[in-house]
CSV table of C-alpha atoms in Angstrom, one decimal:
chain,number,residue,atom,x,y,z
A,1,MET,CA,101.4,51.4,27.1
A,2,GLN,CA,100.5,47.8,28.3
A,3,SER,CA,101.0,44.9,26.0
A,4,PRO,CA,97.8,43.1,25.0
A,5,ASP,CA,98.4,40.2,27.3
A,6,SER,CA,99.5,42.3,30.4
A,7,GLY,CA,96.0,42.4,31.8
A,8,CYS,CA,95.8,38.6,31.5
A,9,GLY,CA,99.1,38.4,33.3
A,10,LEU,CA,98.0,40.6,36.1
A,11,ARG,CA,94.8,38.6,36.4
A,12,ALA,CA,96.7,35.4,36.5
A,13,PHE,CA,99.0,36.8,39.2
A,14,ASP,CA,96.0,37.9,41.2
A,15,ARG,CA,94.5,34.5,40.9
A,16,ALA,CA,97.7,32.9,42.1
A,17,GLU,CA,97.9,35.2,45.1
A,18,SER,CA,94.3,34.6,45.9
A,19,CYS,CA,94.9,30.9,45.9
A,20,ARG,CA,98.0,31.3,48.1
A,21,ASP,CA,95.9,33.5,50.5
A,22,ALA,CA,93.2,30.9,50.6
A,23,ASP,CA,95.8,28.2,51.3
A,24,ARG,CA,97.3,30.2,54.2
A,25,LEU,CA,93.8,30.9,55.7
A,26,ARG,CA,92.9,27.2,55.4
A,27,SER,CA,96.2,26.3,57.1
A,28,LYS,CA,95.6,28.7,60.0
A,29,ARG,CA,92.1,27.3,60.4
A,30,GLU,CA,93.3,23.7,60.3
A,31,ALA,CA,96.3,24.2,62.5
A,32,PRO,CA,94.4,24.4,65.8
A,33,VAL,CA,92.5,21.3,64.9
A,34,LEU,CA,95.8,19.5,64.1
A,35,HIS,CA,97.3,20.7,67.3
A,36,ARG,CA,94.3,19.6,69.3
A,37,GLY,CA,94.4,16.2,67.6
A,38,LEU,CA,98.1,15.9,68.4
A,39,ALA,CA,97.6,16.9,72.0
A,40,LEU,CA,94.8,14.4,72.4
A,41,THR,CA,97.0,11.7,70.9
A,42,LEU,CA,99.8,12.5,73.2
A,43,ALA,CA,97.5,12.6,76.2
A,44,LEU,CA,96.1,9.2,75.3
A,45,CYS,CA,99.5,7.8,74.9
A,46,ALA,CA,100.7,9.3,78.2
A,47,ALA,CA,97.8,8.2,80.3
A,48,PRO,CA,98.7,4.5,80.4
A,49,ALA,CA,102.3,5.5,81.1
A,50,ALA,CA,101.3,7.7,84.0
A,51,ALA,CA,99.1,4.9,85.4
A,52,GLN,CA,102.0,2.5,85.2
A,53,GLU,CA,104.2,4.8,87.2
A,54,VAL,CA,102.1,4.2,90.4
A,55,ASP,CA,104.2,1.7,92.3
A,56,VAL,CA,103.2,2.3,95.9
A,57,ASP,CA,100.0,3.0,97.8
A,58,VAL,CA,101.5,5.7,100.0
A,59,GLU,CA,104.6,7.8,100.0
A,60,LEU,CA,105.2,8.4,103.7
A,61,VAL,CA,107.7,10.6,105.5
A,62,PHE,CA,108.2,10.0,109.2
A,63,ALA,CA,109.4,13.5,110.3
A,64,THR,CA,110.2,12.9,114.0
A,65,ASP,CA,111.3,15.3,116.7
A,66,GLY,CA,115.0,14.9,117.5
A,67,SER,CA,115.4,18.3,119.1
A,68,GLY,CA,117.2,19.0,122.4
A,69,SER,CA,114.1,18.4,124.5
A,70,ILE,CA,114.1,14.8,123.4
A,71,ASP,CA,116.7,12.9,125.5
A,72,ASP,CA,118.6,9.9,124.2
A,73,GLU,CA,116.2,7.4,125.9
A,74,GLU,CA,113.2,9.0,124.4
A,75,LEU,CA,114.8,9.1,121.0
A,76,ARG,CA,115.6,5.4,121.2
A,77,LEU,CA,112.0,4.7,122.2
A,78,GLN,CA,110.7,6.7,119.3
A,79,ARG,CA,112.9,4.9,116.7
A,80,GLU,CA,112.1,1.6,118.3
A,81,GLY,CA,108.4,2.5,118.2
A,82,TYR,CA,108.4,3.2,114.5
A,83,ALA,CA,110.5,0.0,113.7
A,84,LYS,CA,108.2,-2.2,115.7
A,85,ALA,CA,105.1,-0.6,114.3
A,86,LEU,CA,106.1,-1.2,110.7
A,87,ALA,CA,106.7,-4.9,111.5
A,88,ASP,CA,103.4,-5.2,113.5
A,89,PRO,CA,100.9,-7.7,111.9
A,90,ARG,CA,98.2,-5.1,111.9
A,91,VAL,CA,100.3,-2.7,109.9
A,92,GLN,CA,101.5,-5.4,107.6
A,93,GLN,CA,97.9,-6.4,107.0
A,94,ALA,CA,97.0,-2.8,106.1
A,95,ILE,CA,99.9,-2.7,103.6
A,96,ARG,CA,98.9,-5.9,102.0
A,97,GLY,CA,95.3,-4.6,101.7
A,98,GLY,CA,96.4,-1.8,99.5
A,99,ILE,CA,96.1,-1.7,95.7
A,100,THR,CA,99.8,-2.3,95.2
A,101,GLY,CA,100.5,-4.0,98.5
A,102,ARG,CA,103.5,-1.7,99.0
A,103,ILE,CA,104.3,1.6,100.7
A,104,ALA,CA,107.5,3.8,100.4
A,105,VAL,CA,108.8,5.3,103.6
A,106,ALA,CA,111.6,7.7,104.6
A,107,PHE,CA,112.7,8.6,108.2
A,108,VAL,CA,113.7,12.1,109.1
A,109,GLU,CA,114.8,13.5,112.4
A,110,TRP,CA,114.7,17.3,112.9
A,111,GLY,CA,115.5,20.0,115.5
A,112,GLY,CA,116.3,23.6,114.9
A,113,ALA,CA,116.0,25.6,111.6
A,114,ASP,CA,119.3,24.3,110.3
A,115,SER,CA,119.1,20.7,111.6
A,116,GLN,CA,116.9,18.4,109.5
A,117,HIS,CA,118.4,15.0,108.6
A,118,VAL,CA,117.4,12.0,106.6
A,119,ILE,CA,118.2,9.1,108.9
A,120,VAL,CA,116.9,6.3,106.6
A,121,ASP,CA,116.2,7.1,102.9
A,122,TRP,CA,113.3,5.9,100.8
A,123,THR,CA,112.6,2.2,101.4
A,124,VAL,CA,109.8,0.1,99.9
A,125,ILE,CA,108.0,-1.8,102.6
A,126,ASP,CA,106.2,-4.8,101.1
A,127,GLY,CA,106.5,-7.4,103.9
A,128,ALA,CA,108.2,-8.5,107.1
A,129,ASP,CA,111.7,-8.7,105.6
A,130,SER,CA,111.7,-5.1,104.3
A,131,ALA,CA,110.2,-3.8,107.5
A,132,ALA,CA,112.9,-5.6,109.5
A,133,ALA,CA,115.7,-4.1,107.3
A,134,PHE,CA,114.2,-0.6,107.7
A,135,GLY,CA,114.1,-1.1,111.5
A,136,ALA,CA,117.7,-2.3,111.6
A,137,ALA,CA,119.0,0.7,109.6
A,138,LEU,CA,117.1,3.0,111.9
A,139,ALA,CA,118.5,1.5,115.0
A,140,ALA,CA,122.1,1.6,113.7
A,141,ALA,CA,122.0,5.3,112.6
A,142,PRO,CA,123.7,7.9,114.9
A,143,ARG,CA,121.7,10.8,116.4
A,144,ARG,CA,122.2,14.0,114.3
A,145,ALA,CA,119.5,16.6,115.0
A,146,THR,CA,120.0,19.4,117.5
A,147,GLY,CA,118.4,22.7,118.6
A,148,TRP,CA,114.9,23.9,118.9
A,149,ASN,CA,111.6,22.9,117.2
A,150,SER,CA,111.5,24.1,113.6
A,151,ILE,CA,108.4,22.2,112.6
A,152,SER,CA,108.1,24.3,109.4
A,153,ASN,CA,111.6,23.4,108.1
A,154,ALA,CA,110.9,19.8,108.9
A,155,ILE,CA,107.8,19.9,106.7
A,156,GLY,CA,109.7,21.7,104.0
A,157,LEU,CA,112.4,19.0,103.9
A,158,SER,CA,109.6,16.3,103.8
A,159,VAL,CA,107.9,18.0,100.9
A,160,ARG,CA,111.2,18.1,98.9
A,161,LEU,CA,111.8,14.4,99.7
A,162,ILE,CA,108.3,13.4,98.4
A,163,GLU,CA,108.6,15.6,95.3
A,164,GLY,CA,112.1,14.4,94.5
A,165,ASN,CA,111.9,10.6,95.0
A,166,ASP,CA,111.6,7.9,92.4
A,167,HIS,CA,108.2,6.6,93.5
A,168,GLN,CA,104.6,7.4,92.4
A,169,GLY,CA,102.1,6.9,95.2
A,170,LEU,CA,98.4,7.0,95.2
A,171,ARG,CA,98.7,9.2,98.3
A,172,LYS,CA,101.4,11.4,99.8
A,173,VAL,CA,101.7,11.8,103.6
A,174,ILE,CA,103.9,13.6,106.0
A,175,ASP,CA,103.7,12.1,109.5
A,176,ILE,CA,105.2,14.7,111.8
A,177,SER,CA,105.8,14.4,115.5
A,178,ALA,CA,106.8,17.0,118.0
A,179,ASP,CA,106.9,17.6,121.8
A,180,ALA,CA,106.5,21.4,121.5
A,181,GLY,CA,105.2,24.1,119.2
A,182,GLN,CA,107.0,25.9,116.3
A,183,ARG,CA,110.2,27.8,117.0
A,184,GLY,CA,112.5,29.1,114.3
A,185,GLY,CA,112.7,28.6,110.5
A,186,ARG,CA,110.3,29.6,107.8
A,187,PRO,CA,106.7,30.7,108.7
A,188,LEU,CA,104.7,27.6,109.5
A,189,PRO,CA,101.5,28.7,107.6
A,190,GLU,CA,103.5,29.3,104.4
A,191,VAL,CA,105.2,25.9,104.4
A,192,ARG,CA,102.0,24.1,105.4
A,193,ALA,CA,100.2,25.8,102.5
A,194,GLU,CA,102.9,24.6,100.1
A,195,ALA,CA,102.6,21.0,101.2
A,196,LEU,CA,98.8,21.1,100.8
A,197,ALA,CA,99.1,22.7,97.4
A,198,ALA,CA,101.3,19.8,96.4
A,199,GLY,CA,98.6,17.3,97.3
A,200,ILE,CA,100.4,16.2,100.5
A,201,THR,CA,98.5,15.4,103.7
A,202,ILE,CA,100.1,16.3,107.0
A,203,ASN,CA,99.2,14.2,110.0
A,204,GLY,CA,100.5,14.8,113.5
A,205,LEU,CA,101.7,13.0,116.5
A,206,ALA,CA,101.8,15.1,119.7
A,207,VAL,CA,104.6,13.6,121.9
A,208,LEU,CA,104.3,14.1,125.7
A,209,SER,CA,108.0,14.0,126.5
A,210,ARG,CA,109.5,14.7,129.9
A,211,SER,CA,110.9,18.1,128.7
A,212,GLY,CA,108.3,19.0,126.1
A,213,ARG,CA,106.0,22.0,126.3
A,214,PRO,CA,102.4,22.5,125.3
A,215,GLY,CA,101.4,24.6,122.4
A,216,TRP,CA,102.1,28.4,122.5
A,217,GLY,CA,99.4,30.4,124.3
A,218,GLY,CA,98.8,27.9,127.0
A,219,GLY,CA,96.7,25.5,124.8
A,220,SER,CA,97.4,21.8,124.5
A,221,LEU,CA,100.0,20.5,122.1
A,222,GLU,CA,97.2,18.5,120.3
A,223,ASP,CA,95.2,21.8,119.9
A,224,PHE,CA,98.3,23.4,118.4
A,225,PHE,CA,98.6,20.6,115.9
A,226,ARG,CA,95.0,20.8,114.9
A,227,ALA,CA,95.1,24.6,114.4
A,228,GLN,CA,98.4,25.1,112.8
A,229,VAL,CA,100.1,21.9,111.6
A,230,ILE,CA,97.8,19.2,110.1
A,231,GLY,CA,96.0,19.5,106.9
A,232,GLY,CA,94.7,17.7,103.8
A,233,PRO,CA,92.1,15.0,103.2
A,234,GLY,CA,91.4,13.0,106.3
A,235,ALA,CA,94.2,14.7,108.3
A,236,PHE,CA,94.3,13.9,112.0
A,237,VAL,CA,96.5,14.1,115.1
A,238,ILE,CA,97.1,11.6,117.9
A,239,THR,CA,98.7,12.2,121.3
A,240,ALA,CA,101.3,9.7,122.6
A,241,ASP,CA,103.6,9.4,125.6
A,242,ALA,CA,107.3,9.1,124.9
A,243,ASP,CA,107.5,5.7,126.7
A,244,ALA,CA,106.8,2.1,126.1
A,245,ARG,CA,103.2,2.9,125.0
A,246,PHE,CA,104.6,4.9,122.1
A,247,THR,CA,104.6,1.9,119.8
A,248,GLU,CA,100.9,1.2,120.1
A,249,ALA,CA,100.2,4.9,119.3
A,250,VAL,CA,102.3,4.6,116.1
A,251,VAL,CA,100.7,1.3,115.1
A,252,ARG,CA,97.3,2.9,115.3
A,253,LYS,CA,98.5,6.0,113.4
A,254,LEU,CA,100.1,3.9,110.6
A,255,VAL,CA,97.0,1.7,110.1
A,256,LEU,CA,94.9,4.9,109.8
A,257,GLU,CA,97.3,6.4,107.3
A,258,ILE,CA,97.8,3.3,105.2
A,259,ALA,CA,94.2,2.2,105.1
A,260,GLU,CA,93.0,5.8,105.0
A,261,ARG,CA,90.5,5.2,107.9
A,262,PRO,CA,89.1,8.1,109.8
A,263,ALA,CA,90.8,8.8,113.1
A,264,ASP,CA,87.6,8.3,115.1
A,265,ALA,CA,87.1,4.8,113.7
A,266,ALA,CA,86.4,1.8,115.9
A,267,PRO,CA,89.3,0.6,118.0
A,268,MET,CA,91.6,-1.9,116.2
A,269,PRO,CA,91.9,-5.5,117.5
A,270,PRO,CA,95.1,-6.0,119.6
A,271,GLY,CA,98.1,-7.3,117.9
């Protein structure tokens, strides 16, 4: 037999449970709102920080052909061409004309599937002095690449360099040169797709060396670059001889990349 106040006790207990249930339901409803508010606050706080991280206009990897078909004289001309091009007044003007007035560059030479080498690590170019220092380091470095033409593995290394550096650029570009088509290494379409998915543009420089070969299937090397190598917003390919005219081709290419001009733009004034 229940005591006279047992019903009141049960009713009080039920009311307490009902209150707790209501509190739990209210908490569940409010939690997403609180979470969304917190996420918005964090995003607003993070946005200025992300903007402040941008320190260069372009993160640019020169991935140059150092395979066995490039002889020592051609290799010297290639390195000299890039060094002179960075110091060229037209390129310096393009750099100064950017939002930050700075670019970050790294120089890679590559050959076979197991022969990709960083010759000069990431360097900020913001004027004639930094360009000269980069050129001096490039000229002093020994030759390291050997073997065939693994364009795919060269792109793969370049992607890792861009994703792993300490810079935050408005654009990310791989500038790859080769005197022949792909041979060895990872499948080229796969690596190319990874680069494009990472927001990296791939531009090409088809080098007409003494021992180089056209693209596979009898087409021109430039056609091979267009079909299988380059990609991304505004991507383009330029053909250059591996001789004294190489520098002028690199100057034109750099101005296009830094200033983000279309490849069919009007000719630049001479330096």
